[in-house]
Amino acid sequence: MNSITQDKSDFIRDIINSDLLEGKNDGRVKTRFPPEPNGYLHIGHAKAICINFGLALDYKGTCNLRFDDTNPVKEEFEYVDSIKQDIKWLGFDWQDREFYASDYFERLYELAVALIKKGKAYVCDLSADEIRQYRGTLTNPGKDSPYRNRDAEENIRLFEGMRNGDYPDGSKVLRAKIDMASPNLNMRDPVMYRILRATHHRTGDKWCIYPTYDWAHGQSDSIEKITHSICTLEFQDHRPLYDWFIEQLDIHHPQQIEFARLNLTYTVMSKRMLLELVEKKIVSGWDDPRMPTLSGMRRRGYTPQAIKNFCQEIGIAKADSTVDMAFLEHFIREDLNRNAPRVMAVLNPLKVIIDNYPEGCPEELDAINNPEDPAAGRRKVPFSKILYIEKDDFMENPPDKFYRLAPGREVRLRYAYFIKCESAIKDSKGNITELHCTYDPATKGGDAPDGRKVKSTIHWVSASHAIAGEARLYDKLFAVENPAKVQSGADFKDNINPSSLNIADNCMLEPSLAAAKPGDIFQFERLGYFCADPDSRAGKPVFNRTATLKDEWTRLKGKIK
Ligand code: ATP
Ligand code: MG
């Protein structure tokens, strides 16, 4: 018996708690996550995964992974593998409960025959277009198919013929016999099987009839003895059909519960659209760091913990809403601020020569790995006569509010010394190519003994020790909040942000970054969080900018009612 005391509270848990109190399902809680293997998982799926696996964990139940592979045309092993990898990465475990709707094709066929025998299903010869016409509309009732009153014996013979390949694709379907006048269109004799000669990724050419989602899903839940079948709101109107099939067959009855799907600003969550971005090479693949896919987010440097914290915080609602992308990024920053070690890297290098620093005798300065995490310890950073600083940390004619380096001005180099800019050297075109500075040895690692102040601290790397790298700086993939919403004739791709990727290909990185492995995440001081990319090569690391340091959410929050 499960305990009903839970520290989390939402309407799904309320339902489960009351089921447990009533002693339903012998006190079991069993959920499932049912992806269709026709694309990679995205952040919306992460919400469904956290709900289903989270309930199983909280109630000491189990959660099955079930591939809803009833459409042979769009499904592939590549997707199955990526889905498993992404769920594991999030930190959830289906143990040995990896199932496929296609495992049940034989059983589903038997159940369909049982329904026919009860006079509750029939073979219909109307074409897809005719079925649509006969179905009626929300305001007009549908019309009975002329094939509706075939007797059970004839229906069984025809259904067997469908299975045996006696009829061409699309020439017949099996339909449930419910009510063509039902106010719910889903109940107007919905299709259960169609004839389709297509090779299935698991069953090959064994079948030429395939079950529809509505028929396969509930029966698969029932076969697996699922107790609570949690799905998104668009299935609310399918629930009466879900219940009808199970009641007619008198089999185990899971309860379908609907929740609101997650929508995020500045992105799309439809697998059809995501696939189009991949196929048209608008992004580099499903795992492009700008994609809302879990593989894209992993490559970008988003952590499983941050994604889970986000899913926990948005909660489970019954009404659709759109969550601000900045809210997700807030959780990424919160996690990385605590956990990502800090290093120094210069994205747009400007050479600085410290004229009064001795030549050929670099020193090692003491740096803190993460002030938020004392356990992260310290490291040594090499300092020498020639350094790189960020180009935009210097201005020849600074405006009032610019406090960084300028001619005659002094700043602190992080973990090092105060330096003062003596002169700027220019090339023939007037571009500044290097700065000559002096340093004050008395300011090593801290303040000036005479109490003089500087107004800013900037980051740097030692030129002779630096390693060259590439940084990929990402912005939103779409330029508008709701890219999927377009006027007729327009296309969601028209909303792509043309500058969602900028590459800084001549970065100078502190030498400790030579040891970074793909997936390692750092804070580049003052610049943002960066994750080492699998494209990194020996001697040329590549980093994806996970997020800048500025938390937009804190600013937006004030404006949200
Ligand atoms: P499609 O885009 O093809 O309609 P889908 O997004 O529903 O597919 P599935 O593979 O069928 O993808 O989804 C698996 C599970 O994830 C389903 O239970 C679905 O309800 C849930 N899910 C999908 N998208 C979201 C979302 N944006 N928010 C929450 N849950 C989602
Ligand atoms: Mg779906």
Coordinates of C-alpha atoms and ligand atoms in Angstrom, one line a residue:
M1 CA 0.0 0.0 0.0
N2 CA 1.4 3.4 -1.0
S3 CA 1.5 6.3 1.4
I4 CA -0.7 9.2 0.4
T5 CA 1.3 11.8 2.3
Q6 CA 3.2 13.7 -0.3
D7 CA 5.1 17.0 0.0
K8 CA 4.1 17.9 -3.6
S9 CA 0.6 18.8 -4.4
D10 CA -1.2 19.1 -7.7
F11 CA -4.4 17.9 -9.3
I12 CA -2.9 14.6 -10.5
R13 CA -1.6 13.8 -7.1
D14 CA -5.0 14.6 -5.7
I15 CA -6.6 12.1 -8.0
I16 CA -4.0 9.4 -7.1
N17 CA -4.3 10.1 -3.4
S18 CA -8.1 9.6 -3.5
D19 CA -7.7 6.5 -5.6
L20 CA -5.3 5.1 -3.0
L21 CA -7.7 6.0 -0.2
E22 CA -10.5 4.1 -2.1
G23 CA -8.1 1.1 -2.4
K24 CA -8.2 1.2 -6.2
N25 CA -5.7 -0.8 -8.2
D26 CA -4.7 -2.7 -5.0
G27 CA -2.8 0.4 -4.0
R28 CA -0.5 0.3 -7.0
V29 CA 0.7 3.4 -9.0
K30 CA 1.9 2.6 -12.4
T31 CA 2.5 5.2 -15.1
R32 CA 4.1 5.2 -18.5
F33 CA 5.9 7.6 -20.8
P34 CA 4.7 6.8 -24.3
P35 CA 6.9 8.6 -27.0
E36 CA 6.3 8.1 -30.6
P37 CA 9.7 7.3 -32.1
N38 CA 9.3 9.9 -34.9
G39 CA 11.7 12.6 -33.7
Y40 CA 14.0 13.5 -30.8
L41 CA 12.7 14.5 -27.4
H42 CA 12.2 18.1 -26.5
I43 CA 11.8 20.1 -23.4
G44 CA 8.0 19.5 -23.5
H45 CA 8.7 15.8 -23.3
A46 CA 11.0 16.5 -20.3
K47 CA 7.9 17.8 -18.5
A48 CA 5.9 14.6 -19.3
I49 CA 8.9 12.5 -18.3
C50 CA 9.3 14.3 -15.0
I51 CA 5.6 13.9 -14.3
N52 CA 5.4 10.2 -15.1
F53 CA 8.7 9.0 -13.7
G54 CA 8.3 11.5 -10.8
L55 CA 5.0 10.0 -9.8
A56 CA 6.4 6.5 -9.9
L57 CA 9.3 7.6 -7.6
D58 CA 7.1 9.5 -5.2
Y59 CA 4.5 6.7 -4.8
K60 CA 7.1 3.9 -4.9
G61 CA 5.4 2.7 -8.1
T62 CA 6.9 2.0 -11.6
C63 CA 6.9 3.9 -14.9
N64 CA 7.2 2.0 -18.2
L65 CA 8.9 3.3 -21.2
R66 CA 6.6 2.5 -24.1
F67 CA 7.3 3.4 -27.7
D68 CA 4.1 4.2 -29.4
D69 CA 5.2 2.8 -32.7
T70 CA 2.0 2.4 -34.6
N71 CA 2.9 4.5 -37.7
P72 CA 5.5 2.6 -39.7
V73 CA 6.1 5.5 -42.2
K74 CA 7.7 8.0 -39.8
E75 CA 9.4 5.8 -37.2
E76 CA 13.1 4.8 -37.0
F77 CA 15.6 3.1 -34.7
E78 CA 17.7 6.3 -34.6
Y79 CA 14.8 8.0 -32.7
V80 CA 14.3 5.0 -30.3
D81 CA 18.0 5.2 -29.4
S82 CA 18.0 9.0 -28.9
I83 CA 14.9 8.8 -26.8
K84 CA 16.5 6.2 -24.5
Q85 CA 19.7 8.2 -24.2
D86 CA 17.8 11.4 -23.3
I87 CA 15.6 9.8 -20.6
K88 CA 18.7 8.3 -19.0
W89 CA 20.5 11.6 -19.2
L90 CA 17.7 13.3 -17.4
G91 CA 18.3 10.7 -14.7
F92 CA 15.3 8.4 -14.9
D93 CA 15.3 4.6 -15.2
W94 CA 12.7 2.3 -16.7
Q95 CA 14.8 -0.7 -15.6
D96 CA 13.6 -3.7 -17.7
R97 CA 10.3 -2.1 -18.6
E98 CA 11.0 -1.1 -22.2
F99 CA 7.9 -1.9 -24.3
Y100 CA 6.6 -1.2 -27.7
A101 CA 3.0 -0.9 -28.9
S102 CA 4.2 -3.1 -31.8
D103 CA 4.8 -5.9 -29.3
Y104 CA 1.1 -6.0 -28.8
F105 CA 0.0 -6.0 -32.5
E106 CA -1.2 -9.7 -32.2
R107 CA -3.0 -9.0 -28.9
L108 CA -4.6 -5.8 -30.3
Y109 CA -5.8 -7.8 -33.3
E110 CA -7.4 -10.4 -31.0
L111 CA -9.1 -7.6 -29.0
A112 CA -10.4 -6.1 -32.3
V113 CA -11.8 -9.5 -33.2
A114 CA -13.5 -9.7 -29.8
L115 CA -15.0 -6.3 -30.4
I116 CA -16.3 -7.4 -33.9
K117 CA -17.9 -10.5 -32.3
K118 CA -19.7 -8.2 -29.9
G119 CA -21.1 -6.3 -32.8
K120 CA -19.1 -3.2 -31.8
A121 CA -16.8 -2.9 -34.8
Y122 CA -17.2 -3.3 -38.6
V123 CA -15.2 -3.3 -41.8
C124 CA -16.0 -0.2 -43.8
D125 CA -15.3 0.3 -47.6
L126 CA -15.7 4.0 -47.7
S127 CA -12.7 6.0 -48.8
A128 CA -10.9 8.3 -46.4
D129 CA -12.6 11.3 -48.1
E130 CA -16.0 9.7 -47.9
I131 CA -15.5 8.8 -44.2
R132 CA -14.7 12.5 -43.6
Q133 CA -17.9 13.6 -45.5
Y134 CA -20.1 11.0 -43.6
R135 CA -18.6 12.1 -40.3
G136 CA -20.6 15.4 -40.2
T137 CA -19.4 18.5 -38.3
L138 CA -19.6 19.9 -34.8
T139 CA -23.1 21.3 -35.7
N140 CA -24.4 18.5 -37.9
P141 CA -24.6 14.9 -37.0
G142 CA -22.8 12.3 -39.1
K143 CA -24.4 9.7 -41.4
D144 CA -24.2 6.0 -41.0
S145 CA -21.8 4.2 -43.4
P146 CA -23.7 1.8 -45.8
Y147 CA -21.3 -0.9 -44.5
R148 CA -22.3 -0.4 -40.8
N149 CA -24.7 -3.3 -40.6
R150 CA -22.5 -6.1 -41.9
D151 CA -22.8 -9.0 -39.6
A152 CA -20.0 -10.2 -37.3
E153 CA -19.2 -13.2 -39.4
E154 CA -18.7 -11.2 -42.6
N155 CA -16.7 -8.6 -40.6
I156 CA -14.4 -11.2 -39.2
R157 CA -13.8 -12.7 -42.7
L158 CA -13.1 -9.2 -44.2
F159 CA -10.9 -8.2 -41.3
E160 CA -8.9 -11.4 -41.7
G161 CA -8.6 -10.6 -45.4
M162 CA -7.3 -7.1 -44.5
R163 CA -4.6 -8.7 -42.4
N164 CA -3.8 -11.3 -45.1
G165 CA -3.2 -8.6 -47.7
D166 CA -6.2 -9.4 -49.8
Y167 CA -7.1 -5.8 -50.4
P168 CA -5.3 -2.7 -51.6
D169 CA -4.0 0.0 -49.3
G170 CA -6.8 2.4 -48.2
S171 CA -9.6 0.3 -49.6
K172 CA -11.0 -0.8 -46.3
V173 CA -10.8 0.1 -42.6
L174 CA -12.0 -1.4 -39.4
R175 CA -14.2 1.1 -37.4
A176 CA -15.7 1.0 -34.0
K177 CA -19.5 1.0 -34.1
I178 CA -20.5 3.7 -31.6
D179 CA -22.7 6.7 -32.6
M180 CA -22.6 8.7 -35.7
A181 CA -24.7 11.4 -34.0
S182 CA -22.5 11.8 -31.0
P183 CA -21.7 15.4 -30.1
N184 CA -18.1 14.2 -29.7
L185 CA -16.7 13.6 -33.2
N186 CA -14.2 11.1 -31.8
M187 CA -17.2 8.8 -31.0
R188 CA -18.5 8.8 -34.6
D189 CA -17.4 5.4 -35.5
P190 CA -13.6 6.1 -35.3
V191 CA -11.2 4.1 -37.4
M192 CA -9.3 1.4 -35.6
Y193 CA -7.2 -0.2 -38.4
R194 CA -6.0 0.9 -41.8
I195 CA -4.4 -1.1 -44.6
L196 CA -0.9 0.2 -45.2
R197 CA 1.9 -1.7 -47.0
A198 CA 4.9 -0.2 -45.2
T199 CA 7.9 -1.8 -43.5
H200 CA 7.8 -1.3 -39.8
H201 CA 11.0 -0.6 -38.0
R202 CA 10.5 -3.6 -35.7
T203 CA 7.9 -5.9 -37.3
G204 CA 9.2 -5.5 -40.8
D205 CA 6.6 -6.7 -43.4
K206 CA 4.7 -8.9 -41.0
W207 CA 1.7 -6.6 -40.9
C208 CA -0.1 -4.7 -43.6
I209 CA -2.7 -3.3 -41.3
Y210 CA -1.8 -0.9 -38.5
P211 CA -3.8 0.2 -35.5
T212 CA -4.6 3.9 -35.0
Y213 CA -3.4 5.8 -32.0
D214 CA -6.9 5.8 -30.3
W215 CA -7.2 2.0 -30.6
A216 CA -3.6 1.1 -29.7
H217 CA -3.0 3.5 -26.9
G218 CA -5.6 2.6 -24.3
Q219 CA -5.4 -1.1 -25.0
S220 CA -1.6 -1.0 -24.6
D221 CA -2.1 0.9 -21.3
S222 CA -4.5 -1.8 -20.2
I223 CA -2.2 -4.7 -21.2
E224 CA 0.6 -3.1 -19.2
K225 CA -1.8 -2.7 -16.2
I226 CA -1.1 1.0 -16.1
T227 CA -3.1 2.7 -13.3
H228 CA -2.9 6.4 -14.4
S229 CA -2.4 7.2 -18.0
I230 CA -1.3 10.8 -18.1
C231 CA -1.4 12.7 -21.4
T232 CA -1.7 16.2 -22.7
L233 CA -4.9 18.2 -23.0
E234 CA -5.6 17.6 -26.7
F235 CA -6.6 14.0 -25.7
Q236 CA -9.4 15.2 -23.4
D237 CA -12.0 14.7 -26.1
H238 CA -10.6 11.3 -26.7
R239 CA -11.1 10.1 -23.2
P240 CA -14.7 8.9 -23.8
L241 CA -13.4 6.7 -26.6
Y242 CA -10.5 5.5 -24.4
D243 CA -13.1 4.5 -21.8
W244 CA -15.5 3.0 -24.3
F245 CA -13.1 0.6 -25.8
I246 CA -12.0 -0.7 -22.4
E247 CA -15.5 -1.0 -21.1
Q248 CA -16.7 -2.9 -24.2
L249 CA -13.8 -5.3 -23.8
D250 CA -14.1 -5.5 -20.0
I251 CA -10.4 -5.4 -19.5
H252 CA -8.2 -3.6 -16.9
H253 CA -9.2 0.1 -16.8
P254 CA -6.4 2.7 -16.4
Q255 CA -7.6 6.2 -15.8
Q256 CA -6.6 8.8 -18.4
I257 CA -5.7 12.2 -16.9
E258 CA -4.9 15.2 -19.0
F259 CA -2.5 18.1 -18.2
A260 CA -1.4 21.2 -20.1
R261 CA 1.5 20.8 -22.5
L262 CA 4.5 23.0 -22.0
N263 CA 4.9 25.8 -24.5
L264 CA 8.0 28.1 -24.5
T265 CA 8.4 31.5 -26.0
Y266 CA 10.8 31.9 -29.0
T267 CA 10.7 28.3 -30.0
V268 CA 8.6 25.6 -31.6
M269 CA 7.8 22.3 -30.0
S270 CA 6.1 20.5 -32.9
K271 CA 8.2 17.5 -34.1
R272 CA 7.0 18.2 -37.6
M273 CA 8.5 21.7 -37.5
L274 CA 11.7 20.5 -35.7
L275 CA 12.1 17.8 -38.4
E276 CA 11.8 20.5 -41.1
L277 CA 14.5 22.6 -39.5
V278 CA 16.8 19.6 -39.5
E279 CA 15.9 18.4 -43.0
K280 CA 16.2 21.9 -44.6
K281 CA 19.6 22.3 -42.8
I282 CA 18.4 25.4 -41.0
V283 CA 20.1 24.0 -38.0
S284 CA 23.0 21.5 -37.9
G285 CA 20.9 18.6 -36.6
W286 CA 18.5 17.5 -33.9
D287 CA 21.3 18.3 -31.4
D288 CA 22.0 21.8 -32.7
P289 CA 22.5 23.8 -29.5
R290 CA 19.7 26.2 -30.5
M291 CA 17.1 23.5 -30.7
P292 CA 14.6 22.9 -27.9
T293 CA 15.5 19.2 -28.0
L294 CA 17.1 17.6 -25.0
S295 CA 20.1 16.6 -27.2
G296 CA 20.4 20.2 -28.3
M297 CA 20.2 21.5 -24.7
R298 CA 22.7 18.9 -23.5
R299 CA 25.1 20.1 -26.2
R300 CA 24.4 23.7 -25.3
G301 CA 25.3 23.0 -21.6
Y302 CA 21.9 22.8 -20.0
T303 CA 22.1 20.3 -17.1
P304 CA 19.5 17.6 -16.2
Q305 CA 19.2 19.1 -12.8
A306 CA 18.4 22.5 -14.1
I307 CA 15.8 21.1 -16.5
K308 CA 14.2 19.1 -13.7
N309 CA 14.2 22.1 -11.3
F310 CA 12.4 24.1 -14.1
C311 CA 9.8 21.3 -14.7
Q312 CA 9.2 21.1 -10.9
E313 CA 8.7 24.9 -10.7
I314 CA 6.3 25.3 -13.6
G315 CA 4.2 22.6 -12.0
I316 CA 1.3 20.7 -13.5
A317 CA -1.7 22.7 -14.8
K318 CA -5.0 22.0 -16.4
A319 CA -4.9 25.1 -18.7
D320 CA -2.5 25.7 -21.6
S321 CA 0.0 28.5 -21.1
T322 CA 3.3 29.6 -22.5
V323 CA 6.3 29.8 -20.3
D324 CA 8.9 32.5 -20.9
M325 CA 12.2 31.1 -22.2
A326 CA 13.9 33.4 -19.7
F327 CA 12.4 31.3 -16.9
L328 CA 14.1 28.2 -18.2
E329 CA 17.4 30.1 -18.6
H330 CA 17.0 31.3 -15.0
F331 CA 17.2 27.7 -13.7
I332 CA 20.2 27.0 -16.0
R333 CA 22.1 30.0 -14.6
E334 CA 21.1 29.1 -11.0
D335 CA 22.5 25.6 -11.4
L336 CA 25.7 26.7 -13.3
N337 CA 26.4 29.6 -11.0
R338 CA 26.7 27.1 -8.2
N339 CA 28.4 24.3 -10.1
A340 CA 30.4 25.5 -13.1
P341 CA 34.1 26.3 -12.4
R342 CA 35.2 29.7 -13.4
V343 CA 38.0 30.4 -15.8
M344 CA 39.3 33.2 -17.9
A345 CA 38.9 33.4 -21.6
V346 CA 39.0 36.3 -24.1
L347 CA 36.6 36.2 -27.0
N348 CA 38.0 39.1 -29.0
P349 CA 41.6 39.5 -28.0
L350 CA 43.5 42.8 -27.8
K351 CA 47.2 42.5 -27.0
V352 CA 48.6 44.2 -23.9
I353 CA 52.3 44.7 -23.3
I354 CA 53.3 45.4 -19.7
D355 CA 56.3 47.6 -20.3
N356 CA 57.7 47.4 -16.7
Y357 CA 57.2 43.7 -16.2
P358 CA 60.3 41.6 -16.5
E359 CA 60.8 39.7 -19.7
G360 CA 60.9 35.9 -19.7
C361 CA 59.9 35.3 -16.1
P362 CA 56.2 34.5 -15.9
E363 CA 54.6 33.8 -12.6
E364 CA 51.8 31.7 -11.4
L365 CA 48.9 33.5 -9.7
D366 CA 46.4 32.1 -7.4
A367 CA 42.8 32.0 -8.7
I368 CA 39.5 30.8 -7.0
N369 CA 37.7 28.1 -9.0
N370 CA 34.2 29.0 -7.8
P371 CA 33.4 31.5 -5.0
E372 CA 30.0 29.9 -4.7
D373 CA 31.5 26.5 -4.0
P374 CA 34.4 26.5 -1.5
A375 CA 35.0 22.8 -2.3
A376 CA 35.9 23.7 -5.9
G377 CA 39.3 24.9 -4.6
R378 CA 41.9 27.0 -6.3
R379 CA 44.2 26.9 -9.3
K380 CA 47.3 28.6 -10.7
V381 CA 47.0 31.0 -13.7
P382 CA 50.1 32.0 -15.5
F383 CA 50.9 35.7 -15.9
S384 CA 53.5 37.3 -18.1
K385 CA 54.6 40.4 -19.9
I386 CA 52.3 40.0 -22.8
L387 CA 48.6 39.4 -22.2
Y388 CA 45.3 39.5 -24.0
I389 CA 42.3 41.4 -22.8
E390 CA 38.8 41.8 -24.4
K391 CA 38.8 44.4 -27.2
D392 CA 35.7 46.1 -25.8
D393 CA 37.4 46.5 -22.4
F394 CA 39.4 49.3 -23.9
M395 CA 38.1 52.6 -25.4
E396 CA 40.3 55.4 -26.7
N397 CA 37.8 58.1 -26.0
P398 CA 35.5 56.6 -23.3
P399 CA 32.1 58.1 -22.6
D400 CA 31.2 59.0 -19.1
K401 CA 29.9 55.7 -17.8
F402 CA 32.7 53.6 -19.2
Y403 CA 34.9 52.6 -16.3
R404 CA 37.3 50.1 -18.0
L405 CA 40.6 50.7 -19.6
A406 CA 41.4 53.9 -21.4
P407 CA 44.5 56.0 -22.0
G408 CA 45.9 57.1 -18.6
R409 CA 43.4 55.0 -16.7
E410 CA 44.1 52.2 -14.2
V411 CA 42.1 49.0 -13.8
R412 CA 42.5 45.7 -11.9
L413 CA 43.4 42.5 -13.8
R414 CA 41.5 39.7 -12.1
Y415 CA 43.7 37.8 -9.6
A416 CA 46.7 39.8 -10.8
Y417 CA 47.7 43.5 -10.6
F418 CA 46.5 47.0 -11.3
I419 CA 47.6 48.1 -14.7
K420 CA 47.6 51.6 -16.2
C421 CA 47.3 52.2 -19.9
E422 CA 50.2 54.4 -21.2
S423 CA 49.6 54.3 -25.0
A424 CA 47.6 52.6 -27.8
I425 CA 49.3 51.5 -31.0
K426 CA 47.4 51.7 -34.2
D427 CA 47.8 50.1 -37.7
S428 CA 47.7 52.2 -40.9
K429 CA 43.9 52.0 -41.0
G430 CA 43.6 53.4 -37.5
N431 CA 42.7 50.1 -35.8
I432 CA 44.1 49.7 -32.3
T433 CA 46.5 46.7 -32.5
E434 CA 48.1 46.7 -29.0
L435 CA 48.2 48.6 -25.7
H436 CA 51.3 49.5 -23.7
C437 CA 50.7 49.5 -20.0
T438 CA 52.6 49.6 -16.7
Y439 CA 51.8 47.5 -13.7
D440 CA 52.1 48.1 -10.0
P441 CA 53.8 45.2 -8.3
A442 CA 52.5 46.2 -4.9
T443 CA 48.9 45.4 -6.0
K444 CA 49.4 41.7 -6.5
G445 CA 46.2 39.7 -6.0
G446 CA 44.3 42.5 -4.3
D447 CA 44.2 46.2 -3.5
A448 CA 46.7 49.0 -3.6
P449 CA 48.5 49.5 -0.2
D450 CA 48.1 53.3 -0.6
G451 CA 44.4 52.9 -0.7
R452 CA 43.9 54.1 -4.3
K453 CA 40.9 52.6 -6.0
V454 CA 40.1 51.4 -9.5
K455 CA 36.6 51.3 -10.9
S456 CA 36.7 48.0 -12.7
T457 CA 38.3 44.5 -12.8
I458 CA 38.8 42.9 -16.1
H459 CA 39.7 39.4 -17.2
W460 CA 42.8 38.5 -19.2
V461 CA 45.0 35.6 -20.4
S462 CA 48.7 35.4 -20.8
A463 CA 49.6 35.4 -24.5
S464 CA 52.4 32.8 -24.5
H465 CA 50.3 30.4 -22.4
A466 CA 47.0 30.9 -24.0
I467 CA 45.4 28.3 -26.2
A468 CA 43.4 29.3 -29.2
G469 CA 39.8 28.2 -29.4
E470 CA 36.4 28.9 -31.0
A471 CA 33.3 30.1 -29.2
R472 CA 29.8 29.7 -30.7
L473 CA 27.6 32.5 -29.4
Y474 CA 23.9 31.6 -29.6
D475 CA 20.9 33.8 -29.5
K476 CA 17.2 32.8 -29.8
L477 CA 16.5 30.6 -32.8
F478 CA 13.4 32.6 -33.6
A479 CA 12.9 36.3 -33.6
V480 CA 9.3 36.3 -32.4
E481 CA 7.7 35.0 -29.2
N482 CA 5.3 32.6 -30.9
P483 CA 7.0 31.5 -34.1
A484 CA 4.4 28.8 -34.8
K485 CA 1.6 31.4 -35.1
V486 CA 1.7 32.7 -38.7
Q487 CA -0.7 34.5 -41.0
S488 CA -2.1 32.3 -43.8
G489 CA 0.4 32.0 -46.6
A490 CA 3.3 32.7 -44.3
D491 CA 5.6 30.0 -42.8
F492 CA 7.0 29.5 -39.3
K493 CA 10.5 29.5 -40.9
D494 CA 10.0 33.2 -41.8
N495 CA 10.3 33.9 -38.1
I496 CA 13.9 32.5 -37.9
N497 CA 16.3 34.9 -36.2
P498 CA 19.0 35.5 -38.9
S499 CA 21.7 36.0 -36.3
S500 CA 21.1 33.2 -33.9
L501 CA 24.7 32.0 -34.2
N502 CA 27.8 34.2 -34.1
I503 CA 31.2 32.6 -34.1
A504 CA 34.2 34.0 -32.3
D505 CA 36.9 31.9 -34.0
N506 CA 40.0 33.5 -32.5
C507 CA 39.4 33.2 -28.7
M508 CA 42.3 33.0 -26.3
L509 CA 41.7 30.6 -23.4
E510 CA 43.5 30.1 -20.2
P511 CA 45.7 26.9 -20.4
S512 CA 43.6 24.9 -17.9
L513 CA 41.0 24.7 -20.6
A514 CA 43.2 22.4 -22.7
A515 CA 42.0 19.6 -20.5
A516 CA 38.3 20.3 -21.1
K517 CA 36.3 17.3 -22.4
P518 CA 33.1 17.7 -24.5
G519 CA 30.2 18.3 -22.1
D520 CA 32.4 20.1 -19.5
I521 CA 30.8 23.4 -18.5
F522 CA 32.6 26.5 -17.3
Q523 CA 31.8 30.1 -16.4
F524 CA 34.1 32.3 -18.6
E525 CA 34.4 35.2 -16.1
R526 CA 32.3 38.2 -17.0
L527 CA 31.2 36.5 -20.3
G528 CA 28.8 33.7 -19.5
Y529 CA 28.6 29.9 -19.3
F530 CA 30.3 27.8 -21.9
C531 CA 30.2 24.1 -22.7
A532 CA 32.9 22.2 -24.5
D533 CA 31.5 20.9 -27.8
P534 CA 32.2 17.5 -29.4
D535 CA 33.6 19.4 -32.5
S536 CA 36.6 20.3 -30.3
R537 CA 39.9 19.0 -31.7
A538 CA 43.2 18.6 -30.0
G539 CA 44.7 22.1 -29.8
K540 CA 41.5 23.8 -30.9
P541 CA 38.7 23.5 -28.3
V542 CA 35.2 24.6 -29.4
F543 CA 32.8 26.0 -26.8
N544 CA 29.1 26.7 -27.0
R545 CA 27.8 29.6 -25.0
T546 CA 25.2 28.1 -22.8
A547 CA 23.9 31.4 -21.5
T548 CA 25.1 34.9 -20.8
L549 CA 25.5 35.9 -17.1
K550 CA 22.6 38.4 -17.1
D551 CA 19.4 36.9 -15.7
E552 CA 16.6 38.3 -17.9
W553 CA 14.0 36.5 -15.6
T554 CA 14.8 38.7 -12.6
R555 CA 14.1 41.7 -14.7
L556 CA 11.0 40.3 -16.4
K557 CA 9.5 39.0 -13.2
G558 CA 8.9 42.5 -12.0
K559 CA 6.7 43.1 -15.1
I560 CA 4.6 39.9 -14.9
K561 CA 1.4 40.2 -13.1
Ligands
ATP1 P1 3.5 15.1 -32.2 O1 4.3 16.4 -32.2 O2 3.9 14.2 -33.2 O3 2.0 15.3 -31.9 P2 3.9 14.6 -29.4 O4 4.6 15.9 -29.1 O5 2.6 14.3 -28.8 O6 3.9 14.3 -30.9 P3 4.8 12.0 -28.5 O7 6.0 11.3 -28.8 O8 3.5 11.4 -28.8 O9 5.0 13.5 -29.1 O10 4.9 12.4 -26.9 C1 5.1 11.6 -25.9 C2 4.5 12.1 -24.6 O11 5.0 13.4 -24.3 C3 3.0 12.2 -24.8 O12 2.4 11.7 -23.6 C4 2.8 13.7 -24.9 O13 1.6 14.1 -24.3 C5 4.0 14.3 -24.1 N1 4.3 15.6 -24.6 C6 4.6 15.9 -25.9 N2 4.8 17.2 -26.0 C7 4.6 17.8 -24.8 C8 4.7 19.1 -24.3 N3 5.0 20.2 -25.1 N4 4.5 19.3 -23.0 C9 4.2 18.3 -22.2 N5 4.1 17.0 -22.6 C10 4.3 16.7 -23.9
MG2 MG 1.6 12.4 -29.7

